[in-house]
Amino acid sequence: MDPHPRPGSGRSSFGGLEASSLYCRRCQKAQPVRRKLLLVLPQGEKFAYYCTVCGEEVGSKLEQAQAPA
Ligand SMILES: [Zn+2]
């Protein structure tokens, strides 16, 4: 049992715009969303957002990989 979180398994210093709620067409209103990692691409990570109420996919986004300085 390793008490320390593995590097790469989760980023605690997550900066960037985080969508916390999006319009859900099934609920016909903005709902809190859950983010799911779909793909890891060379240019970034593809995420999809799902309504936490009905589970409908409400959006997706490609998060750019951090460019090396
Ligand atoms: Zn919904």
PDB file of C-alpha atoms and ligand atoms in Angstrom:
ATOM      1  CA  MET A   1       0.000   0.000   0.000  1.00  0.00           C
ATOM      2  CA  ASP A   2       1.525   3.244  -1.140  1.00  0.00           C
ATOM      3  CA  PRO A   3       0.203   6.243   0.799  1.00  0.00           C
ATOM      4  CA  HIS A   4       1.430   8.622  -1.850  1.00  0.00           C
ATOM      5  CA  PRO A   5      -0.644   9.263  -4.971  1.00  0.00           C
ATOM      6  CA  ARG A   6       1.048   8.110  -8.123  1.00  0.00           C
ATOM      7  CA  PRO A   7       2.338  10.915 -10.316  1.00  0.00           C
ATOM      8  CA  GLY A   8       0.348  11.161 -13.492  1.00  0.00           C
ATOM      9  CA  SER A   9      -2.739   9.482 -12.102  1.00  0.00           C
ATOM     10  CA  GLY A  10      -4.233  12.779 -11.058  1.00  0.00           C
ATOM     11  CA  ARG A  11      -3.327  16.382 -11.341  1.00  0.00           C
ATOM     12  CA  SER A  12      -4.018  18.349  -8.201  1.00  0.00           C
ATOM     13  CA  SER A  13      -2.809  21.622  -9.643  1.00  0.00           C
ATOM     14  CA  PHE A  14      -5.408  21.751 -12.358  1.00  0.00           C
ATOM     15  CA  GLY A  15      -5.602  25.235 -13.702  1.00  0.00           C
ATOM     16  CA  GLY A  16      -7.756  26.111 -16.693  1.00  0.00           C
ATOM     17  CA  LEU A  17     -11.414  26.642 -17.204  1.00  0.00           C
ATOM     18  CA  GLU A  18     -13.493  23.930 -15.719  1.00  0.00           C
ATOM     19  CA  ALA A  19     -17.047  23.535 -16.892  1.00  0.00           C
ATOM     20  CA  SER A  20     -19.122  22.754 -13.846  1.00  0.00           C
ATOM     21  CA  SER A  21     -22.497  22.984 -15.491  1.00  0.00           C
ATOM     22  CA  LEU A  22     -23.706  22.824 -19.064  1.00  0.00           C
ATOM     23  CA  TYR A  23     -27.026  22.990 -20.812  1.00  0.00           C
ATOM     24  CA  CYS A  24     -28.642  19.584 -21.062  1.00  0.00           C
ATOM     25  CA  ARG A  25     -31.116  19.273 -23.908  1.00  0.00           C
ATOM     26  CA  ARG A  26     -32.863  16.337 -22.276  1.00  0.00           C
ATOM     27  CA  CYS A  27     -33.397  18.186 -18.996  1.00  0.00           C
ATOM     28  CA  GLN A  28     -33.874  21.420 -20.971  1.00  0.00           C
ATOM     29  CA  LYS A  29     -31.828  23.338 -18.454  1.00  0.00           C
ATOM     30  CA  ALA A  30     -28.264  23.740 -17.260  1.00  0.00           C
ATOM     31  CA  GLN A  31     -27.193  20.850 -15.092  1.00  0.00           C
ATOM     32  CA  PRO A  32     -24.051  19.957 -13.199  1.00  0.00           C
ATOM     33  CA  VAL A  33     -21.840  17.769 -15.317  1.00  0.00           C
ATOM     34  CA  ARG A  34     -19.413  14.953 -14.827  1.00  0.00           C
ATOM     35  CA  ARG A  35     -16.264  14.866 -16.909  1.00  0.00           C
ATOM     36  CA  LYS A  36     -14.934  11.709 -18.464  1.00  0.00           C
ATOM     37  CA  LEU A  37     -11.630  11.230 -20.238  1.00  0.00           C
ATOM     38  CA  LEU A  38     -12.254   9.775 -23.672  1.00  0.00           C
ATOM     39  CA  LEU A  39      -8.977   9.865 -25.528  1.00  0.00           C
ATOM     40  CA  VAL A  40      -5.399  10.839 -24.972  1.00  0.00           C
ATOM     41  CA  LEU A  41      -4.018  12.416 -28.124  1.00  0.00           C
ATOM     42  CA  PRO A  42      -0.600  13.874 -28.919  1.00  0.00           C
ATOM     43  CA  GLN A  43      -2.170  17.337 -28.990  1.00  0.00           C
ATOM     44  CA  GLY A  44      -4.151  16.963 -25.813  1.00  0.00           C
ATOM     45  CA  GLU A  45      -6.815  15.015 -23.956  1.00  0.00           C
ATOM     46  CA  LYS A  46     -10.359  14.617 -25.193  1.00  0.00           C
ATOM     47  CA  PHE A  47     -13.004  14.889 -22.516  1.00  0.00           C
ATOM     48  CA  ALA A  48     -16.729  14.406 -22.668  1.00  0.00           C
ATOM     49  CA  TYR A  49     -19.218  15.945 -20.279  1.00  0.00           C
ATOM     50  CA  TYR A  50     -22.270  14.136 -19.040  1.00  0.00           C
ATOM     51  CA  CYS A  51     -25.304  15.465 -17.232  1.00  0.00           C
ATOM     52  CA  THR A  52     -25.194  14.151 -13.672  1.00  0.00           C
ATOM     53  CA  VAL A  53     -28.986  14.029 -13.556  1.00  0.00           C
ATOM     54  CA  CYS A  54     -29.941  12.065 -16.679  1.00  0.00           C
ATOM     55  CA  GLY A  55     -26.574  10.952 -18.049  1.00  0.00           C
ATOM     56  CA  GLU A  56     -26.967  12.658 -21.406  1.00  0.00           C
ATOM     57  CA  GLU A  57     -23.738  13.723 -23.072  1.00  0.00           C
ATOM     58  CA  VAL A  58     -23.841  17.520 -23.032  1.00  0.00           C
ATOM     59  CA  GLY A  59     -20.539  18.370 -24.602  1.00  0.00           C
ATOM     60  CA  SER A  60     -16.946  17.489 -25.267  1.00  0.00           C
ATOM     61  CA  LYS A  61     -13.704  19.319 -25.351  1.00  0.00           C
ATOM     62  CA  LEU A  62     -10.122  18.824 -26.379  1.00  0.00           C
ATOM     63  CA  GLU A  63      -7.874  20.005 -23.625  1.00  0.00           C
ATOM     64  CA  GLN A  64      -4.581  21.175 -25.028  1.00  0.00           C
ATOM     65  CA  ALA A  65      -1.484  19.490 -23.727  1.00  0.00           C
ATOM     66  CA  GLN A  66       0.791  21.861 -21.881  1.00  0.00           C
ATOM     67  CA  ALA A  67       3.407  23.150 -24.284  1.00  0.00           C
ATOM     68  CA  PRO A  68       6.952  22.703 -23.065  1.00  0.00           C
ATOM     69  CA  ALA A  69       8.486  26.017 -22.102  1.00  0.00           C
TER      70      ALA A  69
HETATM   71 ZN    ZN B   1     -29.877  15.963 -18.142  1.00  0.00          ZN
END
